[in-house]
CSV table of C-alpha atoms and ligand atoms in Angstrom, one decimal:
chain,number,residue,atom,x,y,z
A,1,UNK,CA,0.3,0.1,0.2
A,2,UNK,CA,1.4,3.6,-1.2
A,3,UNK,CA,2.7,5.4,2.6
A,4,UNK,CA,-1.0,7.6,3.6
A,5,UNK,CA,0.1,11.6,2.3
A,6,UNK,CA,-0.7,14.3,5.7
A,7,UNK,CA,0.4,17.7,5.5
A,8,UNK,CA,1.1,19.4,8.5
A,9,UNK,CA,0.1,23.0,9.3
A,10,UNK,CA,1.8,24.7,12.0
A,11,UNK,CA,3.4,28.2,11.7
A,12,UNK,CA,6.3,27.7,14.6
A,13,UNK,CA,8.7,25.7,12.2
A,14,UNK,CA,9.9,23.5,14.9
A,15,UNK,CA,6.4,22.2,15.8
A,16,UNK,CA,5.6,21.3,12.5
A,17,UNK,CA,9.4,19.4,12.1
A,18,UNK,CA,8.7,17.6,15.2
A,19,UNK,CA,5.3,16.3,14.0
A,20,UNK,CA,6.8,15.2,10.8
A,21,UNK,CA,10.1,13.2,11.8
A,22,UNK,CA,7.1,12.0,14.4
A,23,UNK,CA,4.9,10.7,11.5
A,24,UNK,CA,7.4,10.0,8.8
A,25,UNK,CA,8.6,8.2,11.8
A,26,UNK,CA,5.3,5.9,11.3
A,27,UNK,CA,6.0,5.4,7.2
A,28,UNK,CA,3.6,7.8,6.1
A,29,UNK,CA,4.9,11.0,3.5
A,30,UNK,CA,4.0,14.5,5.3
A,31,UNK,CA,4.1,17.9,3.5
A,32,UNK,CA,4.4,20.9,5.8
A,33,UNK,CA,3.0,24.1,5.8
A,34,UNK,CA,4.9,27.0,7.8
A,35,UNK,CA,1.6,29.7,6.9
A,36,UNK,CA,-2.6,29.0,5.6
A,37,UNK,CA,-1.0,30.3,2.7
A,38,UNK,CA,1.6,28.0,1.9
A,39,UNK,CA,-1.3,25.1,3.4
A,40,UNK,CA,-3.9,26.7,0.8
A,41,UNK,CA,-0.5,26.7,-2.0
A,42,UNK,CA,-0.4,22.7,-1.0
A,43,UNK,CA,-3.9,21.6,-1.1
A,44,UNK,CA,-4.0,22.9,-4.5
A,45,UNK,CA,-0.8,21.1,-5.7
A,46,UNK,CA,-1.5,17.9,-4.4
A,47,UNK,CA,-4.0,15.6,-2.4
A,48,UNK,CA,-4.0,13.8,1.2
A,49,UNK,CA,-5.3,11.8,3.5
A,50,UNK,CA,-5.2,13.5,6.3
A,51,UNK,CA,-4.1,17.7,7.3
A,52,UNK,CA,-3.6,18.3,10.5
A,53,UNK,CA,-3.4,22.0,11.0
A,54,UNK,CA,-3.4,24.4,14.0
A,55,UNK,CA,-6.3,27.1,14.3
A,56,UNK,CA,-4.1,30.0,15.0
A,57,UNK,CA,-1.8,31.3,12.6
A,58,UNK,CA,-1.0,34.4,12.0
A,59,UNK,CA,-2.2,34.7,8.1
A,60,UNK,CA,-5.5,33.2,8.6
A,61,UNK,CA,-7.9,31.7,10.8
A,62,UNK,CA,-7.1,28.0,10.8
A,63,UNK,CA,-10.8,27.1,10.0
A,64,UNK,CA,-10.1,28.3,6.6
A,65,UNK,CA,-8.0,25.3,6.0
A,66,UNK,CA,-10.3,22.7,6.8
A,67,UNK,CA,-13.2,25.4,5.2
A,68,UNK,CA,-10.5,24.2,2.5
A,69,UNK,CA,-10.0,20.9,2.6
A,70,UNK,CA,-13.7,19.9,2.3
A,71,UNK,CA,-14.3,22.3,-0.4
A,72,UNK,CA,-11.2,20.4,-2.4
A,73,UNK,CA,-11.4,17.0,-1.3
A,74,UNK,CA,-14.5,16.0,1.1
A,75,UNK,CA,-12.7,12.4,2.0
A,76,UNK,CA,-9.6,13.9,3.5
A,77,UNK,CA,-9.5,13.4,7.2
A,78,UNK,CA,-8.5,17.0,8.8
A,79,UNK,CA,-7.0,17.4,13.1
A,80,UNK,CA,-6.6,20.7,14.5
A,81,UNK,CA,-3.8,21.1,16.6
A,82,UNK,CA,-5.6,24.0,19.3
A,83,UNK,CA,-4.2,25.1,23.0
A,84,UNK,CA,-6.4,25.5,26.1
A,85,UNK,CA,-6.7,29.2,25.6
A,86,UNK,CA,-8.8,27.9,21.8
A,87,UNK,CA,-10.3,25.2,22.7
A,88,UNK,CA,-13.8,26.6,21.8
A,89,UNK,CA,-13.0,27.4,18.3
A,90,UNK,CA,-11.7,23.4,18.3
A,91,UNK,CA,-15.2,22.7,19.1
A,92,UNK,CA,-16.5,25.0,16.3
A,93,UNK,CA,-14.3,23.2,14.0
A,94,UNK,CA,-15.3,19.9,14.9
A,95,UNK,CA,-18.8,21.4,13.8
A,96,UNK,CA,-17.4,22.6,10.1
A,97,UNK,CA,-16.3,18.8,9.9
A,98,UNK,CA,-13.3,18.2,11.5
A,99,UNK,CA,-12.6,14.9,12.8
A,100,UNK,CA,-10.9,15.3,15.3
A,101,UNK,CA,-8.7,17.4,18.0
A,102,UNK,CA,-5.1,17.9,19.4
A,103,UNK,CA,-4.3,19.9,22.8
A,104,UNK,CA,-1.1,21.4,22.4
A,105,UNK,CA,2.2,20.5,23.3
A,106,UNK,CA,0.9,17.4,21.8
A,107,UNK,CA,1.9,14.0,23.6
A,108,UNK,CA,3.6,11.6,20.7
A,109,UNK,CA,1.4,8.5,21.7
A,110,UNK,CA,-1.8,10.8,21.7
A,111,UNK,CA,-0.2,12.6,18.3
A,112,UNK,CA,0.6,9.0,16.4
A,113,UNK,CA,-2.4,7.2,18.5
A,114,UNK,CA,-4.9,10.3,16.5
A,115,UNK,CA,-3.7,10.0,13.1
A,116,UNK,CA,-3.9,6.3,12.8
A,117,UNK,CA,-7.1,6.3,14.3
A,118,UNK,CA,-8.2,9.7,11.4
A,119,UNK,CA,-6.5,7.5,8.7
A,120,UNK,CA,-8.5,4.3,9.6
A,121,UNK,CA,-11.6,6.6,9.6
A,122,UNK,CA,-10.4,7.7,6.1
A,123,UNK,CA,-10.1,3.9,4.4
A,124,UNK,CA,-13.1,2.5,6.0
A,125,UNK,CA,-15.2,5.4,4.5
A,126,UNK,CA,-13.3,5.0,1.3
A,127,UNK,CA,-14.2,1.4,1.8
A,128,UNK,CA,-18.0,2.0,2.3
A,129,UNK,CA,-17.7,4.3,-1.0
A,130,UNK,CA,-16.7,1.7,-3.1
A,131,UNK,CA,-19.1,-0.7,-1.5
A,132,UNK,CA,-22.4,1.8,-2.2
A,133,UNK,CA,-20.3,2.4,-6.1
A,134,UNK,CA,-20.5,-1.3,-6.7
A,135,UNK,CA,-24.1,-2.1,-5.4
A,136,UNK,CA,-25.3,0.6,-7.3
A,137,UNK,CA,-23.6,-0.5,-10.0
A,138,UNK,CA,-24.8,-4.4,-9.7
A,139,UNK,CA,-27.7,-2.3,-9.4
A,140,UNK,CA,-28.0,-0.9,-12.1
A,141,UNK,CA,-27.2,-4.7,-14.2
A,142,UNK,CA,-29.9,-5.0,-12.1
A,143,UNK,CA,-32.9,-2.8,-13.4
A,144,UNK,CA,-30.7,-3.4,-17.1
A,145,UNK,CA,-32.3,-7.3,-17.1
A,146,UNK,CA,-35.1,-7.0,-15.4
A,147,UNK,CA,-36.2,-4.2,-18.1
A,148,UNK,CA,-35.3,-6.8,-20.2
A,149,UNK,CA,-37.2,-9.4,-19.1
A,150,UNK,CA,-39.8,-7.3,-18.6
A,151,UNK,CA,-40.0,-6.9,-22.1
A,152,UNK,CA,-39.6,-10.2,-22.7
A,153,UNK,CA,-42.4,-11.2,-20.9
A,154,UNK,CA,-44.2,-8.8,-22.3
A,155,UNK,CA,-43.3,-9.7,-26.1
A,156,UNK,CA,-44.3,-13.8,-25.3
A,157,UNK,CA,-47.4,-12.9,-23.2
A,158,UNK,CA,-48.3,-10.3,-26.3
A,159,UNK,CA,-47.6,-13.6,-28.7
A,160,UNK,CA,-50.1,-15.5,-26.9
A,161,UNK,CA,-52.8,-13.5,-26.5
A,162,UNK,CA,-52.5,-13.8,-30.1
A,163,UNK,CA,-52.6,-17.3,-30.6
A,164,UNK,CA,-55.3,-17.1,-27.9
A,165,UNK,CA,-57.3,-14.9,-30.4
A,166,UNK,CA,-56.3,-16.9,-33.0
A,167,UNK,CA,-57.7,-20.4,-32.0
A,168,UNK,CA,-60.6,-19.1,-30.3
A,169,UNK,CA,-61.3,-17.8,-34.2
A,170,UNK,CA,-61.2,-21.0,-35.1
A,171,UNK,CA,-63.1,-22.4,-32.2
A,172,UNK,CA,-65.8,-20.8,-33.5
A,173,UNK,CA,-65.3,-20.6,-37.1
A,174,UNK,CA,-64.8,-25.1,-36.1
A,175,UNK,CA,-68.7,-24.6,-34.2
A,176,UNK,CA,-70.5,-22.7,-36.6
A,177,UNK,CA,-68.9,-25.3,-38.9
A,178,UNK,CA,-70.8,-28.2,-37.3
A,179,UNK,CA,-73.9,-26.5,-36.5
A,180,UNK,CA,-74.4,-25.3,-40.5
A,181,UNK,CA,-73.3,-28.4,-41.3
A,182,UNK,CA,-75.0,-30.7,-39.3
A,183,UNK,CA,-79.3,-28.8,-39.9
A,184,UNK,CA,-78.2,-28.3,-43.4
A,185,UNK,CA,-77.4,-32.6,-43.1
A,186,UNK,CA,-80.4,-33.6,-41.0
A,187,UNK,CA,-83.4,-31.8,-43.5
A,188,UNK,CA,-82.0,-34.3,-46.3
A,189,UNK,CA,-81.2,-37.3,-44.8
A,190,UNK,CA,-84.2,-37.6,-42.8
A,191,UNK,CA,-86.1,-36.6,-45.7
A,192,UNK,CA,-83.8,-40.3,-47.9
A,193,UNK,CA,-84.6,-42.7,-44.8
A,194,UNK,CA,-88.2,-41.6,-44.3
A,195,UNK,CA,-89.0,-42.4,-48.5
A,196,UNK,CA,-86.6,-45.4,-48.6
A,197,UNK,CA,-87.9,-47.1,-45.8
A,198,UNK,CA,-91.6,-46.5,-47.0
A,199,UNK,CA,-90.3,-47.5,-50.2
A,200,UNK,CA,-88.5,-51.1,-49.0
A,201,UNK,CA,-91.2,-52.0,-47.4
A,202,UNK,CA,-93.4,-51.3,-50.7
A,203,UNK,CA,-91.1,-53.2,-52.5
A,204,UNK,CA,-91.3,-56.3,-50.3
A,205,UNK,CA,-95.6,-55.9,-49.8
A,206,UNK,CA,-95.3,-56.4,-53.5
A,207,UNK,CA,-92.9,-59.0,-54.0
A,208,UNK,CA,-95.4,-60.9,-50.7
A,209,UNK,CA,-98.2,-60.2,-53.0
A,210,UNK,CA,-96.2,-61.4,-56.6
A,211,UNK,CA,-95.7,-64.7,-54.4
A,212,UNK,CA,-99.1,-64.5,-53.2
A,213,UNK,CA,-100.1,-65.5,-57.1
A,214,UNK,CA,-97.6,-67.8,-57.2
A,215,UNK,CA,-96.2,-65.3,-60.0
A,216,UNK,CA,-92.7,-66.5,-58.8
A,217,UNK,CA,-91.1,-63.1,-57.7
A,218,UNK,CA,-89.1,-61.5,-60.1
A,219,UNK,CA,-85.0,-62.1,-59.2
A,220,UNK,CA,-84.7,-58.4,-60.1
A,221,UNK,CA,-87.2,-56.7,-58.2
A,222,UNK,CA,-85.8,-58.8,-55.5
A,223,UNK,CA,-82.0,-57.5,-56.1
A,224,UNK,CA,-83.2,-54.0,-55.8
A,225,UNK,CA,-85.0,-54.3,-52.5
A,226,UNK,CA,-81.6,-56.1,-50.7
A,227,UNK,CA,-79.7,-52.9,-52.6
A,228,UNK,CA,-82.3,-50.8,-50.6
A,229,UNK,CA,-82.3,-52.1,-47.8
A,230,UNK,CA,-78.0,-51.8,-48.1
A,231,UNK,CA,-79.0,-48.0,-48.9
A,232,UNK,CA,-81.6,-47.7,-46.1
A,233,UNK,CA,-79.0,-48.9,-43.7
A,234,UNK,CA,-76.4,-46.6,-45.0
A,235,UNK,CA,-79.1,-44.4,-44.1
A,236,UNK,CA,-79.7,-45.2,-41.4
A,237,UNK,CA,-76.5,-44.5,-40.2
A,238,UNK,CA,-74.9,-41.2,-41.3
A,239,UNK,CA,-78.9,-40.1,-39.4
A,240,UNK,CA,-77.2,-41.0,-36.4
A,241,UNK,CA,-73.9,-39.1,-37.2
A,242,UNK,CA,-75.3,-36.2,-37.7
A,243,UNK,CA,-77.7,-36.6,-34.6
A,244,UNK,CA,-74.1,-36.5,-33.1
A,245,UNK,CA,-72.5,-33.2,-34.4
A,246,UNK,CA,-75.8,-31.6,-33.8
A,247,UNK,CA,-75.7,-32.6,-30.2
A,248,UNK,CA,-72.0,-31.8,-30.2
A,249,UNK,CA,-73.4,-28.3,-31.9
A,250,UNK,CA,-76.4,-27.7,-29.3
A,251,UNK,CA,-73.5,-28.8,-26.2
A,252,UNK,CA,-71.1,-25.9,-26.8
A,253,UNK,CA,-72.9,-23.1,-27.6
A,254,UNK,CA,-75.9,-24.3,-23.9
A,255,UNK,CA,-78.9,-25.0,-25.9
A,256,UNK,CA,-78.6,-28.7,-25.0
A,257,UNK,CA,-81.8,-28.1,-21.9
A,258,UNK,CA,-82.7,-31.8,-19.4
A,259,UNK,CA,-86.7,-32.4,-19.2
A,260,UNK,CA,-86.2,-34.5,-15.9
A,261,UNK,CA,-88.8,-36.8,-14.8
A,262,UNK,CA,-88.5,-40.0,-12.6
A,263,UNK,CA,-87.1,-42.7,-14.4
A,264,UNK,CA,-86.5,-46.6,-13.2
A,265,UNK,CA,-83.0,-46.9,-14.3
A,266,UNK,CA,-83.3,-50.9,-14.4
A,267,UNK,CA,-86.4,-51.0,-16.3
A,268,UNK,CA,-84.2,-48.7,-18.6
A,269,UNK,CA,-81.4,-50.6,-19.3
A,270,UNK,CA,-84.3,-53.6,-19.5
A,271,UNK,CA,-85.4,-51.8,-22.7
A,272,UNK,CA,-82.3,-50.7,-24.4
A,273,UNK,CA,-80.5,-53.9,-23.8
A,274,UNK,CA,-83.6,-55.7,-25.6
A,275,UNK,CA,-83.8,-53.4,-28.1
A,276,UNK,CA,-80.0,-53.9,-28.8
A,277,UNK,CA,-79.8,-57.1,-29.2
A,278,UNK,CA,-81.7,-57.7,-32.0
A,279,UNK,CA,-78.8,-55.9,-34.0
A,280,UNK,CA,-76.2,-58.5,-32.2
A,281,UNK,CA,-76.9,-61.0,-32.4
A,282,UNK,CA,-73.5,-62.3,-31.5
A,283,UNK,CA,-73.6,-61.3,-28.3
A,284,UNK,CA,-75.5,-61.5,-25.2
A,285,UNK,CA,-77.0,-58.4,-23.3
A,286,UNK,CA,-77.2,-59.3,-19.8
A,287,UNK,CA,-79.1,-57.0,-17.1
A,288,UNK,CA,-78.7,-57.4,-13.4
A,289,UNK,CA,-79.9,-55.3,-11.0
A,290,UNK,CA,-81.1,-56.5,-7.5
A,291,UNK,CA,-83.9,-53.7,-7.0
A,292,UNK,CA,-85.7,-51.2,-8.9
A,293,UNK,CA,-83.2,-47.6,-8.8
A,294,UNK,CA,-84.2,-45.3,-9.4
A,295,UNK,CA,-83.5,-41.3,-9.9
A,296,UNK,CA,-84.8,-38.6,-11.6
A,297,UNK,CA,-83.0,-37.6,-15.1
A,298,UNK,CA,-83.9,-36.5,-18.5
A,299,UNK,CA,-84.8,-40.0,-20.1
A,300,UNK,CA,-84.2,-39.6,-23.6
A,301,UNK,CA,-80.8,-38.0,-23.3
A,302,UNK,CA,-79.5,-41.6,-20.4
A,303,UNK,CA,-81.7,-44.0,-22.8
A,304,UNK,CA,-78.4,-41.8,-25.3
A,305,UNK,CA,-76.1,-42.1,-22.8
A,306,UNK,CA,-76.9,-46.2,-21.8
A,307,UNK,CA,-77.3,-46.5,-25.7
A,308,UNK,CA,-73.8,-45.6,-26.9
A,309,UNK,CA,-72.2,-47.2,-24.0
A,310,UNK,CA,-73.9,-50.7,-25.0
A,311,UNK,CA,-73.6,-49.8,-28.6
A,312,UNK,CA,-70.0,-49.8,-27.9
A,313,UNK,CA,-69.8,-52.6,-25.7
A,314,UNK,CA,-71.1,-54.3,-29.0
A,315,UNK,CA,-68.5,-52.6,-31.7
A,316,UNK,CA,-65.6,-53.2,-30.0
A,317,UNK,CA,-65.9,-56.5,-29.1
A,318,UNK,CA,-66.5,-58.3,-32.6
A,319,UNK,CA,-65.9,-61.7,-31.7
A,320,UNK,CA,-68.9,-61.4,-29.5
A,321,UNK,CA,-70.1,-62.5,-25.9
A,322,UNK,CA,-71.3,-61.0,-23.3
A,323,UNK,CA,-72.4,-57.7,-22.3
A,324,UNK,CA,-73.3,-57.0,-18.7
A,325,UNK,CA,-75.2,-54.6,-18.1
A,326,UNK,CA,-75.5,-53.4,-13.9
A,327,UNK,CA,-77.2,-51.5,-11.9
A,328,UNK,CA,-76.8,-50.2,-8.1
A,329,UNK,CA,-75.7,-48.2,-6.6
A,330,UNK,CA,-75.2,-47.2,-3.1
A,331,UNK,CA,-76.1,-44.6,-0.6
A,332,UNK,CA,-77.3,-41.3,-2.7
A,333,UNK,CA,-75.6,-42.2,-5.9
A,334,UNK,CA,-76.7,-44.9,-8.5
A,335,UNK,CA,-74.9,-46.8,-10.5
A,336,UNK,CA,-74.9,-47.7,-14.3
A,337,UNK,CA,-71.9,-50.5,-15.2
A,338,UNK,CA,-71.6,-52.1,-18.3
A,339,UNK,CA,-69.2,-54.3,-19.1
A,340,UNK,CA,-67.9,-56.2,-22.3
A,341,UNK,CA,-64.7,-58.7,-22.8
A,342,UNK,CA,-63.6,-57.0,-26.2
A,343,UNK,CA,-60.3,-55.1,-27.3
A,344,UNK,CA,-59.9,-53.0,-24.5
A,345,UNK,CA,-58.7,-49.8,-24.1
A,346,UNK,CA,-54.9,-49.1,-23.4
A,347,UNK,CA,-54.3,-47.5,-20.0
A,348,UNK,CA,-53.0,-44.0,-21.3
A,349,UNK,CA,-56.2,-43.1,-23.0
A,350,UNK,CA,-59.1,-44.6,-20.2
A,351,UNK,CA,-59.4,-40.2,-20.0
A,352,UNK,CA,-58.4,-39.5,-23.8
A,353,UNK,CA,-61.8,-41.2,-24.6
A,354,UNK,CA,-64.0,-38.7,-23.4
A,355,UNK,CA,-62.5,-35.8,-25.6
A,356,UNK,CA,-64.4,-34.7,-29.0
A,357,UNK,CA,-63.4,-36.2,-32.0
A,358,UNK,CA,-61.0,-38.6,-29.6
A,359,UNK,CA,-60.5,-41.9,-31.3
A,360,UNK,CA,-58.2,-44.8,-29.8
A,361,UNK,CA,-54.6,-45.1,-31.8
A,362,UNK,CA,-55.4,-49.3,-31.3
A,363,UNK,CA,-55.5,-49.9,-35.0
A,364,UNK,CA,-57.8,-53.0,-33.8
A,365,UNK,CA,-60.8,-49.5,-32.3
A,366,UNK,CA,-59.0,-47.9,-35.9
A,367,UNK,CA,-61.3,-50.7,-37.9
A,368,UNK,CA,-64.1,-49.7,-36.4
A,369,UNK,CA,-66.4,-46.6,-38.2
A,370,UNK,CA,-66.9,-44.0,-36.0
A,371,UNK,CA,-65.9,-39.6,-34.7
A,372,UNK,CA,-65.5,-40.1,-31.6
A,373,UNK,CA,-67.9,-38.1,-30.3
A,374,UNK,CA,-70.3,-40.9,-28.7
A,375,UNK,CA,-68.8,-41.0,-25.0
A,376,UNK,CA,-68.2,-37.2,-25.6
A,377,UNK,CA,-71.9,-36.9,-25.8
A,378,UNK,CA,-72.3,-39.0,-23.3
A,379,UNK,CA,-69.9,-37.4,-20.6
A,380,UNK,CA,-70.8,-34.1,-20.8
A,381,UNK,CA,-75.1,-35.1,-20.1
A,382,UNK,CA,-73.3,-36.9,-17.8
A,383,UNK,CA,-72.3,-34.0,-16.0
A,384,UNK,CA,-74.6,-31.9,-16.7
A,385,UNK,CA,-77.1,-34.4,-14.4
A,386,UNK,CA,-74.7,-33.3,-11.5
A,387,UNK,CA,-72.8,-36.9,-12.6
A,388,UNK,CA,-69.7,-38.5,-13.4
A,389,UNK,CA,-68.5,-41.5,-16.5
A,390,UNK,CA,-65.2,-42.8,-16.4
A,391,UNK,CA,-64.0,-46.2,-17.4
A,392,UNK,CA,-61.9,-49.3,-16.6
A,393,UNK,CA,-59.6,-51.9,-18.4
A,394,UNK,CA,-56.9,-54.3,-18.1
A,395,UNK,CA,-55.3,-56.1,-21.2
A,396,UNK,CA,-57.5,-58.4,-22.9
A,397,UNK,CA,-60.1,-58.7,-20.3
A,398,UNK,CA,-62.3,-56.0,-22.8
A,399,UNK,CA,-63.9,-53.1,-21.0
A,400,UNK,CA,-66.3,-51.6,-18.4
A,401,UNK,CA,-68.3,-48.0,-18.3
A,402,UNK,CA,-69.4,-46.3,-15.2
A,403,UNK,CA,-72.0,-43.5,-14.8
A,404,UNK,CA,-72.8,-42.3,-11.1
A,405,UNK,CA,-75.9,-40.5,-10.8
A,406,UNK,CA,-77.3,-38.9,-8.2
A,407,UNK,CA,-80.4,-40.1,-6.9
A,408,UNK,CA,-81.7,-36.7,-5.7
A,409,UNK,CA,-82.7,-34.4,-8.8
A,410,UNK,CA,-79.0,-33.3,-9.7
A,411,UNK,CA,-78.1,-29.8,-11.0
A,412,UNK,CA,-80.2,-28.5,-14.3
A,413,UNK,CA,-78.3,-27.8,-16.8
A,414,UNK,CA,-76.6,-24.1,-17.8
B,1,ADP,P1,-66.6,-44.3,-31.8
B,1,ADP,O1,-67.7,-43.3,-32.0
B,1,ADP,O2,-65.2,-43.5,-32.2
B,1,ADP,O3,-66.8,-45.1,-31.3
B,1,ADP,P2,-66.6,-43.2,-29.1
B,1,ADP,O4,-66.7,-41.6,-28.5
B,1,ADP,O5,-68.2,-43.5,-28.7
B,1,ADP,O6,-65.9,-42.9,-30.2
B,1,ADP,O7,-65.3,-43.4,-28.3
B,1,ADP,C1,-64.4,-43.6,-28.4
B,1,ADP,C2,-63.2,-43.7,-28.5
B,1,ADP,O8,-62.9,-45.1,-27.4
B,1,ADP,C3,-63.4,-44.9,-29.8
B,1,ADP,O9,-62.5,-44.6,-30.6
B,1,ADP,C4,-62.4,-46.4,-29.2
B,1,ADP,O10,-61.7,-46.2,-29.3
B,1,ADP,C5,-62.5,-46.4,-27.3
B,1,ADP,N1,-63.9,-47.1,-26.9
B,1,ADP,C6,-65.0,-46.4,-26.5
B,1,ADP,N2,-65.9,-47.2,-26.0
B,1,ADP,C7,-64.8,-48.4,-25.8
B,1,ADP,C8,-65.4,-49.9,-25.6
B,1,ADP,N3,-66.1,-50.6,-24.9
B,1,ADP,N4,-63.9,-51.0,-25.9
B,1,ADP,C9,-62.9,-50.6,-26.3
B,1,ADP,N5,-62.6,-49.1,-26.7
B,1,ADP,C10,-64.0,-48.4,-26.7
């Protein structure tokens, strides 16, 4: 470390020289000034760590020296030398910012001690200022980073907002498309389906009459009937798909109203099973119920859910087998479970199958036709009744779908 520079101001030369000698022995660099004027010049020409000045100078007041130090280098420590007679001016000097004072004639140890403390104080002050400067610098850096981060977050948020808007528009368009398409398709398909059924029935009657008259039934007509029956079945399928689209559209726009009445779930299940058994000769549909199970629900909508679950159980067990519909429940909840022995559902798809337009990744499931709307619609219907629907499946063990419904009148659809 460089030696500290000290200015000693005293017009008594012997005092100045003595102090100089003492301080130089401690390794300081000492400059002496024998008058106030000389002191001011020395302050102008060089910088000092500490100024030790007599207060009673011939040419000017020692306080002037202190003032000069404060103006030029506020970090420099000042210590005043004073006699008993001028203690009050020492007090003034302290008020002016002097660090300390020494009484003349001063004791060598006291002098060295006071100077050392003054220098130590200056070093601490410098360190403190340096730390403050470092902190300010760090603060400025952090502020810069913060501003940068804020800008980036704002930019990202703006982009996200834009994307959300775009997605909303697309979603809106998709809903409009589904709504318009399903409404526009519904009328012609309903008409086609109706006329086809009538035409098929007429032709069948015609064939029966021809047979009765023993004319034999013309093969050509019989073929036409067979073809028309296929067209009729496919039209029926088309009509069901359009109904699903209409339901989704109603659900999306909140237009699916529920009309609740008291319904016996066991009776309803038997009805559904009986009707669907005709379409599934390779399956055995069985209803198990210990007791009547009454709930307050929209009958048509819950029938639609049951229908959907049982049709799926049939569709996704192509080799046939039993489909068990169990009606039960406990406490204030009624429960219907539909179990098949079909292809089952991969564990990681058990939740996603209830999403709109979701179709399994499983190849065997993809071989079966469908739009992936049935379960989505069922879930919405069940939830609007305040109930819950979920699926369970073990590999190669088939699938079980559960529907839980509150026995009391659940919350009505919004
Ligand atoms: P989809 O019209 O495709 O049958 P759903 O919404 O009814 O639409 O079913 C969604 C998907 O869930 C189906 O594509 C199928 O992969 C799977 N799934 C539904 N029910 C069963 C079941 N009983 N067994 C196996 N997979 C099923």
